[in-house]
Amino acid sequence: MSGETSDSSSLGLLTNREFIAISSTAFARSQAYSTILIALALYADMFQTTSTVEGLFGTAFAIVQLFIVLPLGRYIDTRNSKRILLFGLLLNVVVFVGFMFVENVTHVILVRVLQGTAASILWLTGMTVVGEISDEGSRGLWIGTYNQVGAISSLIGDIVGGLLLYVYGFQETYIALSLVTLGAFFSVLLFLRDNPGGRKDPEDSSGRETIEMLLGRSAIKALVFFRLSFSVGKMAVITFLPIYAYTEFGINPFMVGGIMAGGKLTKAITQGKVGHWTDRIKHTHWFILAGALVYALGTALIPLAGFAHIYIPDTTVTALGEEMALPGAFFVLFAAYAVLGIGDSLRLPASMALFVGEGEQFDAVASSLSLRSIAWKVGQVGGPVLVGAIWDATSVLVAFWTASGFIVVSSAVFAWLYSTDPAREQVDAVGGD
């Protein structure tokens, strides 16, 4: 299908009502994800959890996705994507209501399972719809801009979400997230065309046959293995960095959001440009390798915050009418997360481009993206608990360096597997999440 605009810039797309509607789902999803990550640090402190239990916060989010992403991808390929998006947005509102009433760790974990379901629906359906309604020649621009909206929203979630949690607490924060999500719901309802995807004929091949055809591609195999092992390291970072900052150094939720904003800012600024470069360089996998190694470096820097007090003095800043003490660890963590953002910007557009390009060959973009997602979920389920257990048994340094090691090994194996049978060239570069 064709998009409704021929504009050749990200700003030009903001005049397209359909693009605004679909990007509003990315805005709502990303803002909620970032804000709830900060809230999890507060729950960890409130319920005095161990690192292993904190790892379950990440595992609970991922385990349901592990089981649903493949059938969900097939369902999206053959059904009305608009209705699926509307359902996902309403389910996200239910998640926020659930978080308002949690009273113990078990409640948090159960609501995280529900959140994982809603996030999968919104991410997989949204990405597929953008790919389907855009013109082939502008797909990189559409999806790259779509994900820049998500990155900017995630940055807002870190700052505004952290501020709301710091000033008002849980209930008011979740009400604000619900209002944003309902705004996205009505935007999709009013402005997105009916049935904006689902080009696959269910009679052409079964879901299993489609997945088998995709896995027959060596490039897909290499990408799936890379995602599986890389996710162990990355999800440990996403789960534990806010908890580490809050529980170990006493950094308040607002400033924890500031730390995470460092990575989101570099990601929001650079991802579109890197996607543009990826469109024009044949060796797309080089970007994946470079981004992964930069991410490994950022991960290894995180536990060095524990030594920051030796070299970086504490600083006092005035914000919101109050004085806030910032330990030296804040600056180390901010720099580490900024490095992580650069790594993501290098890796994500190329990774998404290769998966979309391979899926296009079988009219199964959502199924290809679901393979990308399920590979991530395997590591996402086990990674946080594994690294949390290592942390409990050894130290924070060993835990994060183990996560970094997973990323380096995944990069090396991907380079070897991919070199045996590269993907087809000249696929559109797109952004990711």
Short mmCIF file of C-alpha atoms in Angstrom, two decimals:
data_model
loop_
_atom_site.label_atom_id
_atom_site.label_comp_id
_atom_site.label_asym_id
_atom_site.label_seq_id
_atom_site.Cartn_x
_atom_site.Cartn_y
_atom_site.Cartn_z
CA MET A 1 0.00 0.00 0.00
CA SER A 2 1.09 3.54 -0.50
CA GLY A 3 1.40 6.25 2.04
CA GLU A 4 -0.46 9.48 1.66
CA THR A 5 2.54 11.68 1.45
CA SER A 6 5.45 12.14 -0.84
CA ASP A 7 7.36 14.34 1.58
CA SER A 8 11.04 13.45 1.81
CA SER A 9 11.71 14.62 5.36
CA SER A 10 10.71 13.63 8.87
CA LEU A 11 9.03 17.00 9.38
CA GLY A 12 7.03 16.50 6.20
CA LEU A 13 5.56 13.29 7.60
CA LEU A 14 4.13 15.23 10.54
CA THR A 15 1.57 16.72 8.13
CA ASN A 16 0.24 13.24 7.35
CA ARG A 17 -2.73 12.34 9.55
CA GLU A 18 -2.19 8.60 9.21
CA PHE A 19 1.43 8.92 10.22
CA ILE A 20 0.48 11.02 13.23
CA ALA A 21 -2.11 8.41 14.21
CA ILE A 22 0.24 5.43 14.00
CA SER A 23 3.18 7.28 15.58
CA SER A 24 0.94 8.22 18.51
CA THR A 25 0.90 4.51 19.44
CA ALA A 26 4.71 4.50 19.56
CA PHE A 27 4.59 7.66 21.68
CA ALA A 28 2.19 6.11 24.19
CA ARG A 29 3.99 2.75 24.31
CA SER A 30 7.51 4.15 24.74
CA GLN A 31 6.55 6.72 27.36
CA ALA A 32 4.82 4.07 29.45
CA TYR A 33 7.73 1.64 29.15
CA SER A 34 10.31 4.20 30.33
CA THR A 35 8.20 5.53 33.18
CA ILE A 36 7.38 2.08 34.53
CA LEU A 37 11.09 1.13 34.51
CA ILE A 38 11.67 3.95 36.99
CA ALA A 39 8.62 2.89 39.00
CA LEU A 40 10.10 -0.63 39.28
CA ALA A 41 13.09 0.82 41.11
CA LEU A 42 10.68 2.33 43.65
CA TYR A 43 8.87 -0.99 44.03
CA ALA A 44 12.20 -2.76 44.55
CA ASP A 45 13.04 -0.39 47.39
CA MET A 46 9.51 -0.45 48.82
CA PHE A 47 9.36 -4.24 49.02
CA GLN A 48 13.09 -4.72 49.84
CA THR A 49 13.64 -7.24 47.04
CA THR A 50 16.80 -9.18 46.19
CA SER A 51 18.54 -8.79 42.83
CA THR A 52 17.18 -12.17 41.74
CA VAL A 53 13.59 -11.06 42.42
CA GLU A 54 14.29 -7.75 40.67
CA GLY A 55 15.38 -9.80 37.68
CA LEU A 56 11.90 -11.33 37.67
CA PHE A 57 10.50 -7.86 36.94
CA GLY A 58 12.17 -8.14 33.53
CA THR A 59 11.49 -11.84 33.09
CA ALA A 60 7.76 -11.45 33.79
CA PHE A 61 7.50 -8.80 31.09
CA ALA A 62 9.19 -11.06 28.55
CA ILE A 63 7.92 -14.54 29.29
CA VAL A 64 4.41 -13.95 27.96
CA GLN A 65 5.89 -12.35 24.84
CA LEU A 66 7.96 -15.47 24.26
CA PHE A 67 4.76 -17.45 23.76
CA ILE A 68 2.63 -14.96 21.85
CA VAL A 69 4.88 -13.19 19.33
CA LEU A 70 4.93 -15.92 16.65
CA PRO A 71 1.15 -16.50 16.53
CA LEU A 72 0.65 -12.75 16.94
CA GLY A 73 2.83 -12.04 13.89
CA ARG A 74 0.81 -14.51 11.81
CA TYR A 75 -2.45 -13.01 13.10
CA ILE A 76 -1.34 -9.48 12.17
CA ASP A 77 -0.30 -10.62 8.68
CA THR A 78 -3.83 -11.92 8.00
CA ARG A 79 -6.18 -9.68 10.04
CA ASN A 80 -7.31 -6.07 10.47
CA SER A 81 -4.34 -4.33 12.09
CA LYS A 82 -6.33 -1.25 13.09
CA ARG A 83 -8.56 -3.26 15.41
CA ILE A 84 -5.51 -4.99 16.90
CA LEU A 85 -3.90 -1.62 17.64
CA LEU A 86 -7.05 -0.32 19.32
CA PHE A 87 -7.23 -3.42 21.51
CA GLY A 88 -3.55 -3.08 22.47
CA LEU A 89 -4.02 0.54 23.54
CA LEU A 90 -7.01 -0.31 25.74
CA LEU A 91 -5.06 -3.19 27.27
CA ASN A 92 -2.30 -0.73 28.17
CA VAL A 93 -4.83 1.36 30.10
CA VAL A 94 -5.81 -1.78 32.03
CA VAL A 95 -2.10 -2.23 32.87
CA PHE A 96 -1.93 1.26 34.40
CA VAL A 97 -5.03 0.62 36.48
CA GLY A 98 -3.46 -2.64 37.67
CA PHE A 99 -0.28 -0.87 38.76
CA MET A 100 -2.35 1.57 40.84
CA PHE A 101 -3.43 -1.28 43.10
CA VAL A 102 -0.28 -3.40 43.55
CA GLU A 103 0.40 -4.27 47.19
CA ASN A 104 3.31 -6.72 47.00
CA VAL A 105 5.99 -8.14 44.70
CA THR A 106 3.66 -10.81 43.32
CA HIS A 107 1.23 -8.14 42.15
CA VAL A 108 4.02 -6.25 40.40
CA ILE A 109 5.16 -9.37 38.58
CA LEU A 110 1.63 -10.26 37.45
CA VAL A 111 0.95 -6.78 36.09
CA ARG A 112 4.30 -6.88 34.28
CA VAL A 113 3.06 -10.02 32.48
CA LEU A 114 0.01 -8.07 31.30
CA GLN A 115 2.21 -5.15 30.30
CA GLY A 116 4.37 -7.48 28.22
CA THR A 117 1.29 -8.63 26.32
CA ALA A 118 0.17 -5.08 25.53
CA ALA A 119 3.68 -3.98 24.54
CA SER A 120 4.05 -6.87 22.07
CA ILE A 121 0.73 -6.07 20.43
CA LEU A 122 1.54 -2.39 20.03
CA TRP A 123 5.14 -2.79 18.88
CA LEU A 124 4.64 -5.60 16.39
CA THR A 125 1.39 -4.25 14.92
CA GLY A 126 2.61 -0.65 14.78
CA MET A 127 5.85 -1.53 13.02
CA THR A 128 4.02 -3.72 10.50
CA VAL A 129 1.40 -1.06 9.71
CA VAL A 130 4.03 1.60 9.08
CA GLY A 131 5.88 -0.74 6.74
CA GLU A 132 2.67 -1.58 4.87
CA ILE A 133 1.19 1.90 4.37
CA SER A 134 4.43 3.61 3.32
CA ASP A 135 5.71 3.70 -0.26
CA GLU A 136 8.58 1.30 -0.88
CA GLY A 137 10.92 4.15 -1.76
CA SER A 138 10.22 6.00 1.48
CA ARG A 139 9.86 3.09 3.92
CA GLY A 140 13.15 3.86 5.65
CA LEU A 141 12.01 7.43 6.25
CA TRP A 142 8.59 6.36 7.54
CA ILE A 143 9.81 3.70 9.96
CA GLY A 144 12.91 5.66 10.96
CA THR A 145 10.77 8.69 11.82
CA TYR A 146 8.21 6.46 13.55
CA ASN A 147 10.92 5.13 15.83
CA GLN A 148 12.38 8.57 16.42
CA VAL A 149 8.95 9.53 17.79
CA GLY A 150 9.22 6.50 20.08
CA ALA A 151 12.74 7.49 21.17
CA ILE A 152 11.68 11.06 21.90
CA SER A 153 8.67 9.77 23.84
CA SER A 154 10.92 7.43 25.80
CA LEU A 155 13.12 10.41 26.65
CA ILE A 156 10.04 12.32 27.83
CA GLY A 157 9.04 9.28 29.88
CA ASP A 158 12.41 9.30 31.61
CA ILE A 159 12.20 12.98 32.50
CA VAL A 160 8.49 13.72 32.92
CA GLY A 161 7.66 10.24 34.21
CA GLY A 162 10.47 10.43 36.74
CA LEU A 163 9.32 13.90 37.75
CA LEU A 164 5.71 12.78 38.23
CA LEU A 165 6.82 9.82 40.36
CA TYR A 166 9.09 12.06 42.43
CA VAL A 167 6.56 14.85 42.99
CA TYR A 168 3.18 13.08 43.00
CA GLY A 169 3.66 9.33 43.33
CA PHE A 170 2.21 6.31 41.58
CA GLN A 171 -1.49 7.05 41.12
CA GLU A 172 -1.19 10.45 39.45
CA THR A 173 1.58 9.13 37.19
CA TYR A 174 -0.53 6.22 35.98
CA ILE A 175 -3.51 8.51 35.37
CA ALA A 176 -1.30 10.71 33.17
CA LEU A 177 -0.10 7.66 31.21
CA SER A 178 -3.70 6.52 30.77
CA LEU A 179 -4.70 9.89 29.30
CA VAL A 180 -1.83 9.80 26.81
CA THR A 181 -2.78 6.27 25.76
CA LEU A 182 -6.46 7.18 25.33
CA GLY A 183 -5.37 10.09 23.15
CA ALA A 184 -3.51 7.61 20.91
CA PHE A 185 -6.60 5.37 20.86
CA PHE A 186 -8.84 8.11 19.47
CA SER A 187 -6.16 9.24 17.02
CA VAL A 188 -5.98 5.73 15.53
CA LEU A 189 -9.75 5.37 15.59
CA LEU A 190 -10.34 8.62 13.70
CA PHE A 191 -7.41 8.93 11.30
CA LEU A 192 -5.97 5.51 10.43
CA ARG A 193 -7.50 3.71 7.44
CA ASP A 194 -9.41 0.51 8.05
CA ASN A 195 -7.40 -2.71 7.64
CA PRO A 196 -4.02 -1.02 7.01
CA GLY A 197 -2.11 -4.30 6.68
CA GLY A 198 -2.79 -7.99 6.53
CA ARG A 199 -1.75 -8.58 2.90
CA LYS A 200 -0.95 -12.26 3.47
CA ASP A 201 -3.59 -14.72 2.24
CA PRO A 202 -4.06 -17.38 4.96
CA GLU A 203 -4.55 -19.99 2.23
CA ASP A 204 -1.14 -19.34 0.64
CA SER A 205 0.78 -21.05 3.42
CA SER A 206 0.32 -21.92 7.06
CA GLY A 207 1.98 -19.97 9.84
CA ARG A 208 4.40 -22.84 10.38
CA GLU A 209 5.35 -22.97 6.71
CA THR A 210 5.97 -19.23 6.66
CA ILE A 211 8.29 -19.45 9.69
CA GLU A 212 10.13 -22.42 8.14
CA MET A 213 10.68 -20.49 4.91
CA LEU A 214 12.07 -17.53 6.84
CA LEU A 215 14.36 -19.73 8.96
CA GLY A 216 15.64 -21.29 5.77
CA ARG A 217 17.42 -18.01 5.10
CA SER A 218 20.96 -18.00 6.52
CA ALA A 219 20.77 -14.26 7.17
CA ILE A 220 17.68 -14.78 9.35
CA LYS A 221 19.41 -17.57 11.27
CA ALA A 222 22.40 -15.32 11.98
CA LEU A 223 20.19 -12.43 13.03
CA VAL A 224 18.03 -14.63 15.28
CA PHE A 225 21.07 -16.06 17.09
CA PHE A 226 22.50 -12.58 17.53
CA ARG A 227 19.26 -11.26 18.99
CA LEU A 228 18.96 -14.20 21.38
CA SER A 229 22.39 -13.80 22.96
CA PHE A 230 22.57 -9.99 22.74
CA SER A 231 19.29 -9.68 24.61
CA VAL A 232 20.75 -11.39 27.69
CA GLY A 233 23.16 -8.50 28.12
CA LYS A 234 20.90 -5.66 27.08
CA MET A 235 17.91 -6.66 29.20
CA ALA A 236 20.13 -6.91 32.26
CA VAL A 237 21.12 -3.29 31.64
CA ILE A 238 17.55 -2.08 31.08
CA THR A 239 16.26 -3.86 34.19
CA PHE A 240 19.07 -3.16 36.65
CA LEU A 241 20.50 0.26 35.82
CA PRO A 242 17.57 2.23 37.33
CA ILE A 243 17.49 -0.11 40.34
CA TYR A 244 21.27 0.18 40.78
CA ALA A 245 21.12 3.98 40.66
CA TYR A 246 18.26 4.26 43.15
CA THR A 247 19.09 1.55 45.68
CA GLU A 248 22.89 1.75 45.66
CA PHE A 249 23.47 5.51 45.41
CA GLY A 250 20.16 6.98 46.60
CA ILE A 251 19.62 8.90 43.36
CA ASN A 252 15.98 10.09 43.36
CA PRO A 253 13.50 9.01 40.64
CA PHE A 254 13.66 12.34 38.81
CA MET A 255 17.44 12.15 38.45
CA VAL A 256 17.28 8.43 37.59
CA GLY A 257 15.14 9.57 34.68
CA GLY A 258 17.87 12.08 33.85
CA ILE A 259 20.44 9.27 33.67
CA MET A 260 18.29 7.27 31.29
CA ALA A 261 17.59 10.39 29.26
CA GLY A 262 21.28 10.49 28.30
CA GLY A 263 20.94 7.37 26.19
CA LYS A 264 17.52 8.28 24.83
CA LEU A 265 18.81 11.70 23.76
CA THR A 266 21.72 10.31 21.74
CA LYS A 267 19.38 7.70 20.28
CA ALA A 268 16.73 10.26 19.32
CA ILE A 269 19.28 12.57 17.71
CA THR A 270 21.39 10.04 15.81
CA GLN A 271 19.13 7.13 14.83
CA GLY A 272 17.51 8.81 11.83
CA LYS A 273 20.87 9.89 10.42
CA VAL A 274 22.39 6.46 10.88
CA GLY A 275 19.37 4.92 9.15
CA HIS A 276 20.06 7.26 6.22
CA TRP A 277 23.67 6.04 6.08
CA THR A 278 22.57 2.43 6.26
CA ASP A 279 20.34 2.94 3.20
CA ARG A 280 23.43 3.85 1.20
CA ILE A 281 26.07 1.39 2.40
CA LYS A 282 25.88 -2.19 1.11
CA HIS A 283 27.49 -3.88 4.11
CA THR A 284 24.55 -3.30 6.45
CA HIS A 285 25.75 -5.88 8.97
CA TRP A 286 28.78 -3.73 9.77
CA PHE A 287 26.45 -1.33 11.57
CA ILE A 288 25.06 -4.18 13.67
CA LEU A 289 28.55 -5.27 14.71
CA ALA A 290 29.75 -1.75 15.47
CA GLY A 291 26.63 -0.94 17.48
CA ALA A 292 26.83 -4.15 19.50
CA LEU A 293 30.47 -3.57 20.45
CA VAL A 294 29.76 0.03 21.47
CA TYR A 295 26.86 -1.28 23.59
CA ALA A 296 29.20 -3.80 25.23
CA LEU A 297 31.53 -0.94 26.14
CA GLY A 298 28.69 1.06 27.71
CA THR A 299 27.57 -1.97 29.71
CA ALA A 300 31.08 -2.51 31.06
CA LEU A 301 31.21 1.14 32.19
CA ILE A 302 28.11 0.91 34.43
CA PRO A 303 29.65 -0.77 37.51
CA LEU A 304 32.52 1.72 37.47
CA ALA A 305 30.02 4.09 39.08
CA GLY A 306 30.91 2.33 42.32
CA PHE A 307 34.40 3.88 42.15
CA ALA A 308 33.24 7.35 41.10
CA HIS A 309 33.39 8.80 44.63
CA ILE A 310 37.17 8.46 44.55
CA TYR A 311 37.56 10.74 41.53
CA ILE A 312 34.34 12.76 41.17
CA PRO A 313 33.08 14.87 44.10
CA ASP A 314 29.40 15.03 45.01
CA THR A 315 27.49 17.95 43.50
CA THR A 316 24.44 19.79 44.78
CA VAL A 317 21.90 21.17 42.31
CA THR A 318 18.67 23.10 42.85
CA ALA A 319 15.59 21.81 41.06
CA LEU A 320 11.85 21.98 41.74
CA GLY A 321 12.58 24.37 44.59
CA GLU A 322 14.71 21.81 46.38
CA GLU A 323 18.40 21.03 46.67
CA MET A 324 19.39 17.63 45.33
CA ALA A 325 22.70 15.93 46.05
CA LEU A 326 24.19 14.19 43.04
CA PRO A 327 26.90 11.63 43.81
CA GLY A 328 29.76 11.16 41.36
CA ALA A 329 28.10 7.92 40.31
CA PHE A 330 25.36 9.94 38.59
CA PHE A 331 27.80 11.30 36.02
CA VAL A 332 29.35 7.91 35.34
CA LEU A 333 25.95 6.31 34.84
CA PHE A 334 24.80 9.19 32.62
CA ALA A 335 27.88 8.82 30.41
CA ALA A 336 27.50 5.05 30.26
CA TYR A 337 23.86 5.32 29.19
CA ALA A 338 24.79 7.90 26.53
CA VAL A 339 27.29 5.40 25.09
CA LEU A 340 24.54 2.76 25.11
CA GLY A 341 22.33 5.12 23.11
CA ILE A 342 25.02 5.51 20.43
CA GLY A 343 25.36 1.73 20.24
CA ASP A 344 21.62 1.33 19.72
CA SER A 345 21.56 4.01 17.04
CA LEU A 346 24.26 2.19 15.06
CA ARG A 347 22.67 -1.26 15.40
CA LEU A 348 18.91 -0.85 15.28
CA PRO A 349 18.27 0.61 11.80
CA ALA A 350 20.40 -2.07 10.12
CA SER A 351 18.86 -4.91 12.15
CA MET A 352 15.31 -3.84 11.34
CA ALA A 353 16.17 -3.32 7.66
CA LEU A 354 17.46 -6.87 7.28
CA PHE A 355 14.43 -8.45 8.98
CA VAL A 356 11.96 -6.38 6.95
CA GLY A 357 13.79 -7.13 3.70
CA GLU A 358 13.80 -10.87 4.34
CA GLY A 359 10.12 -10.88 5.31
CA GLU A 360 9.10 -8.97 2.20
CA GLN A 361 10.18 -11.89 0.02
CA PHE A 362 7.31 -13.97 1.46
CA ASP A 363 4.71 -11.18 2.09
CA ALA A 364 5.31 -11.89 5.77
CA VAL A 365 6.85 -8.78 7.30
CA ALA A 366 5.04 -9.24 10.63
CA SER A 367 6.08 -12.90 10.80
CA SER A 368 9.70 -11.91 10.15
CA LEU A 369 9.49 -9.23 12.84
CA SER A 370 7.92 -11.77 15.21
CA LEU A 371 11.00 -13.98 14.74
CA ARG A 372 13.11 -10.97 15.61
CA SER A 373 10.99 -10.44 18.69
CA ILE A 374 10.89 -14.04 19.91
CA ALA A 375 14.67 -14.33 19.65
CA TRP A 376 14.85 -11.32 21.94
CA LYS A 377 12.35 -12.76 24.38
CA VAL A 378 14.36 -15.94 25.00
CA GLY A 379 17.25 -13.86 26.31
CA GLN A 380 14.91 -11.37 27.93
CA VAL A 381 13.29 -14.12 30.00
CA GLY A 382 16.54 -15.61 31.27
CA GLY A 383 18.91 -12.65 31.15
CA PRO A 384 17.68 -10.51 34.07
CA VAL A 385 17.33 -13.49 36.44
CA LEU A 386 20.74 -14.88 35.41
CA VAL A 387 22.54 -11.58 35.86
CA GLY A 388 20.63 -10.88 39.09
CA ALA A 389 21.69 -14.24 40.50
CA ILE A 390 25.32 -13.56 39.50
CA TRP A 391 25.06 -10.17 41.24
CA ASP A 392 23.75 -11.80 44.45
CA ALA A 393 26.49 -14.46 44.35
CA THR A 394 29.41 -12.20 43.40
CA SER A 395 29.32 -8.45 42.79
CA VAL A 396 27.82 -5.76 40.58
CA LEU A 397 31.09 -5.61 38.61
CA VAL A 398 30.99 -9.31 37.74
CA ALA A 399 27.28 -9.11 36.88
CA PHE A 400 27.53 -6.26 34.38
CA TRP A 401 30.79 -7.50 32.87
CA THR A 402 29.12 -10.88 32.34
CA ALA A 403 26.33 -9.05 30.50
CA SER A 404 28.95 -7.23 28.43
CA GLY A 405 30.62 -10.56 27.65
CA PHE A 406 27.36 -11.99 26.28
CA ILE A 407 27.16 -9.05 23.88
CA VAL A 408 30.74 -9.46 22.64
CA VAL A 409 30.30 -13.21 22.06
CA SER A 410 27.00 -12.67 20.23
CA SER A 411 28.72 -10.16 17.94
CA ALA A 412 31.53 -12.53 17.05
CA VAL A 413 29.21 -15.44 16.29
CA PHE A 414 26.92 -13.21 14.21
CA ALA A 415 29.87 -12.02 12.10
CA TRP A 416 30.85 -15.62 11.39
CA LEU A 417 27.33 -16.89 10.62
CA TYR A 418 26.40 -13.90 8.46
CA SER A 419 29.56 -14.17 6.35
CA THR A 420 28.48 -17.63 5.09
CA ASP A 421 25.38 -16.30 3.25
CA PRO A 422 24.65 -12.55 3.47
CA ALA A 423 21.16 -11.12 3.08
CA ARG A 424 20.04 -9.58 -0.16
CA GLU A 425 21.31 -6.04 -0.59
CA GLN A 426 19.56 -2.68 -0.88
CA VAL A 427 16.83 -3.15 1.68
CA ASP A 428 15.45 -0.05 3.30
CA ALA A 429 17.05 0.91 6.58
CA VAL A 430 14.63 1.42 9.41
CA GLY A 431 14.72 2.27 13.07
CA GLY A 432 13.98 -0.01 15.95
CA ASP A 433 13.08 -0.27 19.60
#
